[in-house]
Amino acid sequence: MLKSAFAILMLGTVCIPGFAQEVKFSGVVRGADDDSPLIGATVKASSGAVVVTDADGAFSINVKKDHTVTFSYIGYLPQTVKVDNGTKGDIFLKEDAEALDEVVVVGYGTMKRSDLTGSVVSVSADDIKKTVATSLDQALQGKAAGVQVTQNSGAPGGGISVSIRGTNSLNGNEPLYVIDGVPLSGQSDGNTNALSSINTADIVSMEVLKDASATAIYGSRASNGVIMITTKRGEAGKTRLSYEGYYGIQQIPERLNVLNLREFAIYRNHRAEVMGFGATKEFGDPSILGPGTDWQNEIFRTAAMHNHQVSVSGGNDWGRYALGLGYLNQDGIAIGSDFQRLSGRINLDTNITKWLSIGVSASLSRTKQTNTIDNGNIIRTALDQHPNVPVRNPDGSYGFQAKDDNFGTFYANPVADAILREDYDRGTNFFGNIWADFNILNGLTLRLEYGGGFNYNNHYYYRPTYDYGFFTQDSESSRSASNGKNYFFKTFLTYDKQIRKHHFNLMFGHESNGNEYEYLSGSRRNFFLNSVHELVAGDALTAKNNSSRGSGSMESYFCRTNYNFDDRYLLTFTLRADGSSNFGKANRWGWFPSIALGWRISQEKFLREIEPLNNLKLRMGWGIVGNQNIAAYAYGTSMASSATIWGAGFYAGNYSNDKLKWEETKSYNVGLDLAMFNNRLE
């Protein structure tokens, strides 16, 4: 009786679903390419049980018989295994290189490259490493079609202009840079590069958005294009400590051909004969003269530069981190110029729950740029100075040009000007953001993001008193300090849905921006000692000062629709509305729409069988972008002051214009994308 009851109980146990026998499943997860263990890989059973591989890539999980286990790791294709009995062995995951290459960063999100309808070109970290660049705009030089990089200064860290598809605006033609979601202006003052504080070793990729259909999502700031920059983030796996560094030598490739001393003497004698001036005794026999002073040799040098980068990254499926510290020291090829940068960056990503992820990105840098070359016109002076003038006299003093009626222009000693003068900038820059992603429903995500940055910059200048014989240079000094901050808060909702052959991606968002700045300067002349450079040591009667302060704000609403039918027919529509404090109430808001169509011809049946063809896509787009880069309160009347015999006087500094409105740029784009032979030819 007992045996019968036990048999019935056992039969019932076997037949009831959900009470299958558990077995122990263990092994090691490895990369298929190099057999290296993958630390922190996720091992998930179909029943819901989850474990993570240890420091040796090993795992052990209890799984019900006939269930499956899925292995996943960032950057690798997932693999699912069915469990029959207790098993032990290695699991090899293949790299998902194709998926990584296809994803590109666009405004407020990412897209597959195959789904792009706008004109976008990418520059990878490997492309950047093929050259030596002190700033990210230099890293673009010659690497992106339609992007022109012009160097405005020869000094290290000097000003650079970047234009995308030519001149698009009446006021400023620099693109908008967006680094990990933080917008930054690329405007420079001609000598100092606003982007030189960014370490190029931190960059993973740059996406250049060129036409209006791609840039219109940034509305009033996108008239000159947008450059999206992604920096290094952590990956699940064991902690990685890496070092990158280089040491380089710089030389000027060519020098201008100018007269040496013998040639100059012949020229001077002919000029004196024609003009009627008296002959110079030392030039009586030019054949006995040597080459004289080669001023280009004196100001140009073989300059060294070295760069060092230390980074630490790692994490698991619950959290990832990446930290980097970099140092750059670059001497200029002209004396009196150099650039130093110390920078640090941290990126954190954390999965709090299945429905909440948060992250932080932050960058801090300290720079110093010395530039007596551009600000003193030293190179031009070296080309003009006479070869009979010595760099230094026998007593060690700097040589100077003797008074000569044959040449009325006096030129200073360029070596003395470059070495004696003090002219440098110090800057501290910070920018970053913190974000939270809420997975509300399957395919529906809400992102909240707050960020911004601040900068402090100081400029120092001092020119000492020096006797050049018949000319005495008076001393003068100036100081200036500026600081600014900007901040933004954005919220956007993204819905991604696949319905059979129809794929929809909808995004709606709101963003608010604010900025503040302040500037202060002062100067004095006639210092009683060359060794004391502080303003207080100058003549108080020559003191001058100036200051300014301002702020601005902008509010924006935007939306984007991406539609894809059967991976063949593509549609993108964007609309952004910007309201800026730079305009009066009548014209405060600007509307910036765009629309683009794409046809992936290579996905049609009549072309799918052509093996060499990887991609053939026709794109057409239209859009409007804007520019609000004008002075604050230009639509109203501001006051200016001037000194008078009765004291300070005030007057209208400008004429008011309440009809002042946005600058708009309309863009049409037609493009054909072709890739063949496994994307070797594009």
mmCIF file of N, CA, C and O in Angstrom, residues 163-231:
data_model
loop_
_atom_site.group_PDB
_atom_site.id
_atom_site.type_symbol
_atom_site.label_atom_id
_atom_site.label_comp_id
_atom_site.label_asym_id
_atom_site.label_seq_id
_atom_site.Cartn_x
_atom_site.Cartn_y
_atom_site.Cartn_z
ATOM 1 N N SER A 163 35.560 74.819 -40.847
ATOM 2 C CA SER A 163 34.344 75.105 -41.602
ATOM 3 C C SER A 163 33.865 73.836 -42.286
ATOM 4 O O SER A 163 34.669 73.054 -42.792
ATOM 5 N N ILE A 164 32.563 73.636 -42.260
ATOM 6 C CA ILE A 164 31.936 72.465 -42.871
ATOM 7 C C ILE A 164 31.137 72.929 -44.078
ATOM 8 O O ILE A 164 30.206 73.714 -43.950
ATOM 9 N N ARG A 165 31.567 72.486 -45.245
ATOM 10 C CA ARG A 165 30.934 72.878 -46.508
ATOM 11 C C ARG A 165 30.938 74.398 -46.700
ATOM 12 O O ARG A 165 29.929 74.996 -47.091
ATOM 13 N N GLY A 166 32.065 75.009 -46.413
ATOM 14 C CA GLY A 166 32.251 76.416 -46.729
ATOM 15 C C GLY A 166 31.641 77.366 -45.724
ATOM 16 O O GLY A 166 31.261 76.996 -44.609
ATOM 17 N N THR A 167 31.543 78.635 -46.135
ATOM 18 C CA THR A 167 31.025 79.703 -45.279
ATOM 19 C C THR A 167 29.502 79.699 -45.327
ATOM 20 O O THR A 167 28.905 79.807 -46.394
ATOM 21 N N ASN A 168 28.887 79.601 -44.156
ATOM 22 C CA ASN A 168 27.428 79.507 -44.093
ATOM 23 C C ASN A 168 26.774 80.653 -43.330
ATOM 24 O O ASN A 168 25.554 80.768 -43.338
ATOM 25 N N SER A 169 27.575 81.485 -42.661
ATOM 26 C CA SER A 169 26.987 82.472 -41.771
ATOM 27 C C SER A 169 27.693 83.809 -41.910
ATOM 28 O O SER A 169 28.877 83.879 -42.283
ATOM 29 N N LEU A 170 26.983 84.888 -41.616
ATOM 30 C CA LEU A 170 27.572 86.223 -41.614
ATOM 31 C C LEU A 170 28.367 86.491 -40.347
ATOM 32 O O LEU A 170 29.213 87.383 -40.322
ATOM 33 N N ASN A 171 28.096 85.755 -39.302
ATOM 34 C CA ASN A 171 28.712 86.036 -38.007
ATOM 35 C C ASN A 171 29.160 84.738 -37.359
ATOM 36 O O ASN A 171 28.422 84.098 -36.630
ATOM 37 N N GLY A 172 30.407 84.330 -37.626
ATOM 38 C CA GLY A 172 30.937 83.114 -37.028
ATOM 39 C C GLY A 172 30.633 81.896 -37.872
ATOM 40 O O GLY A 172 29.477 81.661 -38.246
ATOM 41 N N ASN A 173 31.658 81.114 -38.182
ATOM 42 C CA ASN A 173 31.468 79.935 -39.018
ATOM 43 C C ASN A 173 31.991 78.666 -38.377
ATOM 44 O O ASN A 173 32.244 77.677 -39.055
ATOM 45 N N GLU A 174 32.188 78.678 -37.057
ATOM 46 C CA GLU A 174 32.651 77.495 -36.364
ATOM 47 C C GLU A 174 31.475 76.555 -36.091
ATOM 48 O O GLU A 174 30.370 77.007 -35.755
ATOM 49 N N PRO A 175 31.670 75.256 -36.214
ATOM 50 C CA PRO A 175 30.579 74.310 -35.942
ATOM 51 C C PRO A 175 30.298 74.203 -34.448
ATOM 52 O O PRO A 175 31.083 74.675 -33.608
ATOM 53 N N LEU A 176 29.203 73.557 -34.136
ATOM 54 C CA LEU A 176 28.873 73.233 -32.756
ATOM 55 C C LEU A 176 29.479 71.882 -32.421
ATOM 56 O O LEU A 176 29.334 70.922 -33.178
ATOM 57 N N TYR A 177 30.183 71.799 -31.286
ATOM 58 C CA TYR A 177 30.753 70.537 -30.828
ATOM 59 C C TYR A 177 29.891 70.007 -29.688
ATOM 60 O O TYR A 177 29.534 70.755 -28.764
ATOM 61 N N VAL A 178 29.563 68.721 -29.747
ATOM 62 C CA VAL A 178 28.775 68.081 -28.700
ATOM 63 C C VAL A 178 29.577 66.889 -28.197
ATOM 64 O O VAL A 178 29.747 65.894 -28.910
ATOM 65 N N ILE A 179 30.101 66.995 -26.976
ATOM 66 C CA ILE A 179 30.967 65.968 -26.416
ATOM 67 C C ILE A 179 30.193 65.194 -25.358
ATOM 68 O O ILE A 179 29.864 65.738 -24.295
ATOM 69 N N ASP A 180 29.873 63.952 -25.661
ATOM 70 C CA ASP A 180 29.080 63.112 -24.756
ATOM 71 C C ASP A 180 27.804 63.816 -24.309
ATOM 72 O O ASP A 180 27.399 63.735 -23.149
ATOM 73 N N GLY A 181 27.185 64.550 -25.231
ATOM 74 C CA GLY A 181 25.930 65.237 -24.938
ATOM 75 C C GLY A 181 26.080 66.652 -24.448
ATOM 76 O O GLY A 181 25.080 67.363 -24.319
ATOM 77 N N VAL A 182 27.303 67.121 -24.184
ATOM 78 C CA VAL A 182 27.535 68.476 -23.683
ATOM 79 C C VAL A 182 27.917 69.373 -24.855
ATOM 80 O O VAL A 182 28.942 69.139 -25.500
ATOM 81 N N PRO A 183 27.117 70.411 -25.165
ATOM 82 C CA PRO A 183 27.451 71.297 -26.292
ATOM 83 C C PRO A 183 28.542 72.287 -25.906
ATOM 84 O O PRO A 183 28.528 72.876 -24.818
ATOM 85 N N LEU A 184 29.525 72.475 -26.807
ATOM 86 C CA LEU A 184 30.620 73.420 -26.601
ATOM 87 C C LEU A 184 30.821 74.236 -27.862
ATOM 88 O O LEU A 184 30.686 73.725 -28.972
ATOM 89 N N SER A 185 31.175 75.494 -27.678
ATOM 90 C CA SER A 185 31.457 76.359 -28.813
ATOM 91 C C SER A 185 32.904 76.196 -29.231
ATOM 92 O O SER A 185 33.800 76.053 -28.397
ATOM 93 N N GLY A 186 33.150 76.220 -30.541
ATOM 94 C CA GLY A 186 34.515 76.121 -31.045
ATOM 95 C C GLY A 186 35.135 77.464 -31.348
ATOM 96 O O GLY A 186 36.220 77.535 -31.912
ATOM 97 N N GLN A 187 34.468 78.573 -30.958
ATOM 98 C CA GLN A 187 34.991 79.891 -31.256
ATOM 99 C C GLN A 187 36.297 80.134 -30.511
ATOM 100 O O GLN A 187 36.450 79.767 -29.352
ATOM 101 N N SER A 188 37.262 80.754 -31.185
ATOM 102 C CA SER A 188 38.531 81.130 -30.563
ATOM 103 C C SER A 188 38.783 82.600 -30.829
ATOM 104 O O SER A 188 38.120 83.230 -31.649
ATOM 105 N N ASP A 189 39.759 83.159 -30.099
ATOM 106 C CA ASP A 189 40.053 84.581 -30.267
ATOM 107 C C ASP A 189 41.144 84.838 -31.293
ATOM 108 O O ASP A 189 41.711 85.918 -31.363
ATOM 109 N N GLY A 190 41.481 83.829 -32.112
ATOM 110 C CA GLY A 190 42.505 83.995 -33.125
ATOM 111 C C GLY A 190 43.835 83.415 -32.715
ATOM 112 O O GLY A 190 44.528 82.792 -33.501
ATOM 113 N N ASN A 191 44.232 83.611 -31.443
ATOM 114 C CA ASN A 191 45.498 83.076 -30.957
ATOM 115 C C ASN A 191 45.289 81.862 -30.071
ATOM 116 O O ASN A 191 46.070 80.915 -30.086
ATOM 117 N N THR A 192 44.240 81.896 -29.254
ATOM 118 C CA THR A 192 43.970 80.812 -28.324
ATOM 119 C C THR A 192 42.845 79.938 -28.848
ATOM 120 O O THR A 192 41.805 80.445 -29.271
ATOM 121 N N ASN A 193 43.040 78.645 -28.819
ATOM 122 C CA ASN A 193 42.058 77.698 -29.318
ATOM 123 C C ASN A 193 41.161 77.248 -28.168
ATOM 124 O O ASN A 193 41.642 76.686 -27.187
ATOM 125 N N ALA A 194 39.865 77.482 -28.318
ATOM 126 C CA ALA A 194 38.940 77.140 -27.243
ATOM 127 C C ALA A 194 38.855 75.642 -27.003
ATOM 128 O O ALA A 194 38.448 75.197 -25.937
ATOM 129 N N LEU A 195 39.256 74.831 -27.993
ATOM 130 C CA LEU A 195 39.143 73.381 -27.870
ATOM 131 C C LEU A 195 40.466 72.698 -27.549
ATOM 132 O O LEU A 195 40.529 71.480 -27.480
ATOM 133 N N SER A 196 41.539 73.472 -27.367
ATOM 134 C CA SER A 196 42.846 72.870 -27.103
ATOM 135 C C SER A 196 42.917 72.238 -25.718
ATOM 136 O O SER A 196 43.862 71.506 -25.431
ATOM 137 N N SER A 197 41.928 72.515 -24.865
ATOM 138 C CA SER A 197 41.923 71.923 -23.524
ATOM 139 C C SER A 197 41.438 70.476 -23.527
ATOM 140 O O SER A 197 41.524 69.797 -22.503
ATOM 141 N N ILE A 198 40.936 69.980 -24.666
ATOM 142 C CA ILE A 198 40.381 68.633 -24.746
ATOM 143 C C ILE A 198 41.458 67.657 -25.210
ATOM 144 O O ILE A 198 42.145 67.898 -26.196
ATOM 145 N N ASN A 199 41.595 66.569 -24.503
ATOM 146 C CA ASN A 199 42.606 65.564 -24.804
ATOM 147 C C ASN A 199 42.093 64.640 -25.909
ATOM 148 O O ASN A 199 41.093 63.939 -25.732
ATOM 149 N N THR A 200 42.782 64.622 -27.051
ATOM 150 C CA THR A 200 42.338 63.797 -28.177
ATOM 151 C C THR A 200 42.459 62.304 -27.882
ATOM 152 O O THR A 200 41.797 61.492 -28.529
ATOM 153 N N ALA A 201 43.303 61.918 -26.893
ATOM 154 C CA ALA A 201 43.449 60.497 -26.565
ATOM 155 C C ALA A 201 42.188 59.931 -25.920
ATOM 156 O O ALA A 201 42.018 58.712 -25.852
ATOM 157 N N ASP A 202 41.288 60.804 -25.437
ATOM 158 C CA ASP A 202 40.041 60.343 -24.818
ATOM 159 C C ASP A 202 38.959 60.031 -25.843
ATOM 160 O O ASP A 202 37.924 59.461 -25.504
ATOM 161 N N ILE A 203 39.176 60.399 -27.107
ATOM 162 C CA ILE A 203 38.118 60.322 -28.114
ATOM 163 C C ILE A 203 38.049 58.927 -28.736
ATOM 164 O O ILE A 203 39.069 58.361 -29.120
ATOM 165 N N VAL A 204 36.842 58.389 -28.822
ATOM 166 C CA VAL A 204 36.596 57.118 -29.503
ATOM 167 C C VAL A 204 36.204 57.354 -30.956
ATOM 168 O O VAL A 204 36.686 56.677 -31.866
ATOM 169 N N SER A 205 35.328 58.327 -31.188
ATOM 170 C CA SER A 205 34.883 58.613 -32.551
ATOM 171 C C SER A 205 34.339 60.028 -32.624
ATOM 172 O O SER A 205 33.921 60.613 -31.622
ATOM 173 N N MET A 206 34.356 60.572 -33.848
ATOM 174 C CA MET A 206 33.742 61.863 -34.136
ATOM 175 C C MET A 206 32.825 61.695 -35.337
ATOM 176 O O MET A 206 33.230 61.128 -36.360
ATOM 177 N N GLU A 207 31.596 62.158 -35.205
ATOM 178 C CA GLU A 207 30.633 62.117 -36.304
ATOM 179 C C GLU A 207 30.366 63.559 -36.742
ATOM 180 O O GLU A 207 29.948 64.387 -35.937
ATOM 181 N N VAL A 208 30.625 63.854 -38.001
ATOM 182 C CA VAL A 208 30.422 65.190 -38.541
ATOM 183 C C VAL A 208 29.081 65.227 -39.256
ATOM 184 O O VAL A 208 28.886 64.547 -40.274
ATOM 185 N N LEU A 209 28.131 65.989 -38.701
ATOM 186 C CA LEU A 209 26.814 66.160 -39.315
ATOM 187 C C LEU A 209 26.898 67.369 -40.236
ATOM 188 O O LEU A 209 27.104 68.492 -39.779
ATOM 189 N N LYS A 210 26.726 67.135 -41.546
ATOM 190 C CA LYS A 210 27.047 68.184 -42.506
ATOM 191 C C LYS A 210 25.835 68.895 -43.088
ATOM 192 O O LYS A 210 25.862 70.112 -43.257
ATOM 193 N N ASP A 211 24.784 68.167 -43.434
ATOM 194 C CA ASP A 211 23.664 68.835 -44.087
ATOM 195 C C ASP A 211 22.571 69.151 -43.075
ATOM 196 O O ASP A 211 22.560 68.658 -41.952
ATOM 197 N N ALA A 212 21.634 69.992 -43.499
ATOM 198 C CA ALA A 212 20.603 70.475 -42.580
ATOM 199 C C ALA A 212 19.672 69.371 -42.111
ATOM 200 O O ALA A 212 19.127 69.447 -41.005
ATOM 201 N N SER A 213 19.466 68.332 -42.914
ATOM 202 C CA SER A 213 18.584 67.246 -42.483
ATOM 203 C C SER A 213 19.183 66.514 -41.282
ATOM 204 O O SER A 213 18.458 65.922 -40.487
ATOM 205 N N ALA A 214 20.528 66.551 -41.143
ATOM 206 C CA ALA A 214 21.179 65.914 -39.998
ATOM 207 C C ALA A 214 21.356 66.872 -38.833
ATOM 208 O O ALA A 214 21.333 66.460 -37.677
ATOM 209 N N THR A 215 21.515 68.176 -39.125
ATOM 210 C CA THR A 215 21.842 69.138 -38.066
ATOM 211 C C THR A 215 20.641 69.892 -37.513
ATOM 212 O O THR A 215 20.741 70.524 -36.465
ATOM 213 N N ALA A 216 19.501 69.858 -38.213
ATOM 214 C CA ALA A 216 18.362 70.689 -37.818
ATOM 215 C C ALA A 216 17.856 70.371 -36.423
ATOM 216 O O ALA A 216 17.182 71.197 -35.806
ATOM 217 N N ILE A 217 18.173 69.194 -35.893
ATOM 218 C CA ILE A 217 17.735 68.847 -34.541
ATOM 219 C C ILE A 217 18.385 69.762 -33.514
ATOM 220 O O ILE A 217 17.923 69.870 -32.376
ATOM 221 N N TYR A 218 19.489 70.463 -33.908
ATOM 222 C CA TYR A 218 20.130 71.444 -33.021
ATOM 223 C C TYR A 218 19.753 72.876 -33.363
ATOM 224 O O TYR A 218 20.296 73.813 -32.786
ATOM 225 N N GLY A 219 18.861 73.065 -34.334
ATOM 226 C CA GLY A 219 18.219 74.340 -34.583
ATOM 227 C C GLY A 219 19.128 75.537 -34.723
ATOM 228 O O GLY A 219 19.930 75.646 -35.647
ATOM 229 N N SER A 220 19.034 76.458 -33.767
ATOM 230 C CA SER A 220 19.670 77.766 -33.872
ATOM 231 C C SER A 220 21.182 77.730 -33.734
ATOM 232 O O SER A 220 21.852 78.730 -33.967
ATOM 233 N N ARG A 221 21.753 76.584 -33.361
ATOM 234 C CA ARG A 221 23.208 76.507 -33.184
ATOM 235 C C ARG A 221 23.871 75.670 -34.271
ATOM 236 O O ARG A 221 25.067 75.383 -34.182
ATOM 237 N N ALA A 222 23.120 75.300 -35.305
ATOM 238 C CA ALA A 222 23.625 74.304 -36.251
ATOM 239 C C ALA A 222 23.886 74.851 -37.641
ATOM 240 O O ALA A 222 24.096 74.076 -38.570
ATOM 241 N N SER A 223 23.904 76.178 -37.817
ATOM 242 C CA SER A 223 24.068 76.714 -39.168
ATOM 243 C C SER A 223 25.419 76.370 -39.766
ATOM 244 O O SER A 223 25.580 76.379 -40.989
ATOM 245 N N ASN A 224 26.411 76.065 -38.929
ATOM 246 C CA ASN A 224 27.746 75.742 -39.428
ATOM 247 C C ASN A 224 28.102 74.274 -39.238
ATOM 248 O O ASN A 224 29.281 73.907 -39.239
ATOM 249 N N GLY A 225 27.085 73.428 -39.054
ATOM 250 C CA GLY A 225 27.329 72.005 -38.874
ATOM 251 C C GLY A 225 27.516 71.635 -37.416
ATOM 252 O O GLY A 225 27.661 72.490 -36.542
ATOM 253 N N VAL A 226 27.511 70.342 -37.160
ATOM 254 C CA VAL A 226 27.638 69.811 -35.800
ATOM 255 C C VAL A 226 28.657 68.677 -35.822
ATOM 256 O O VAL A 226 28.662 67.854 -36.746
ATOM 257 N N ILE A 227 29.519 68.643 -34.824
ATOM 258 C CA ILE A 227 30.487 67.561 -34.681
ATOM 259 C C ILE A 227 30.208 66.850 -33.361
ATOM 260 O O ILE A 227 30.347 67.436 -32.283
ATOM 261 N N MET A 228 29.764 65.598 -33.445
ATOM 262 C CA MET A 228 29.443 64.786 -32.281
ATOM 263 C C MET A 228 30.689 64.001 -31.867
ATOM 264 O O MET A 228 31.287 63.303 -32.682
ATOM 265 N N ILE A 229 31.072 64.113 -30.614
ATOM 266 C CA ILE A 229 32.285 63.461 -30.120
ATOM 267 C C ILE A 229 31.914 62.491 -29.000
ATOM 268 O O ILE A 229 31.188 62.859 -28.073
ATOM 269 N N THR A 230 32.392 61.268 -29.118
ATOM 270 C CA THR A 230 32.179 60.242 -28.102
ATOM 271 C C THR A 230 33.518 59.895 -27.478
ATOM 272 O O THR A 230 34.486 59.628 -28.183
ATOM 273 N N THR A 231 33.579 59.905 -26.152
ATOM 274 C CA THR A 231 34.820 59.575 -25.456
ATOM 275 C C THR A 231 34.763 58.148 -24.920
ATOM 276 O O THR A 231 33.713 57.498 -24.930
#
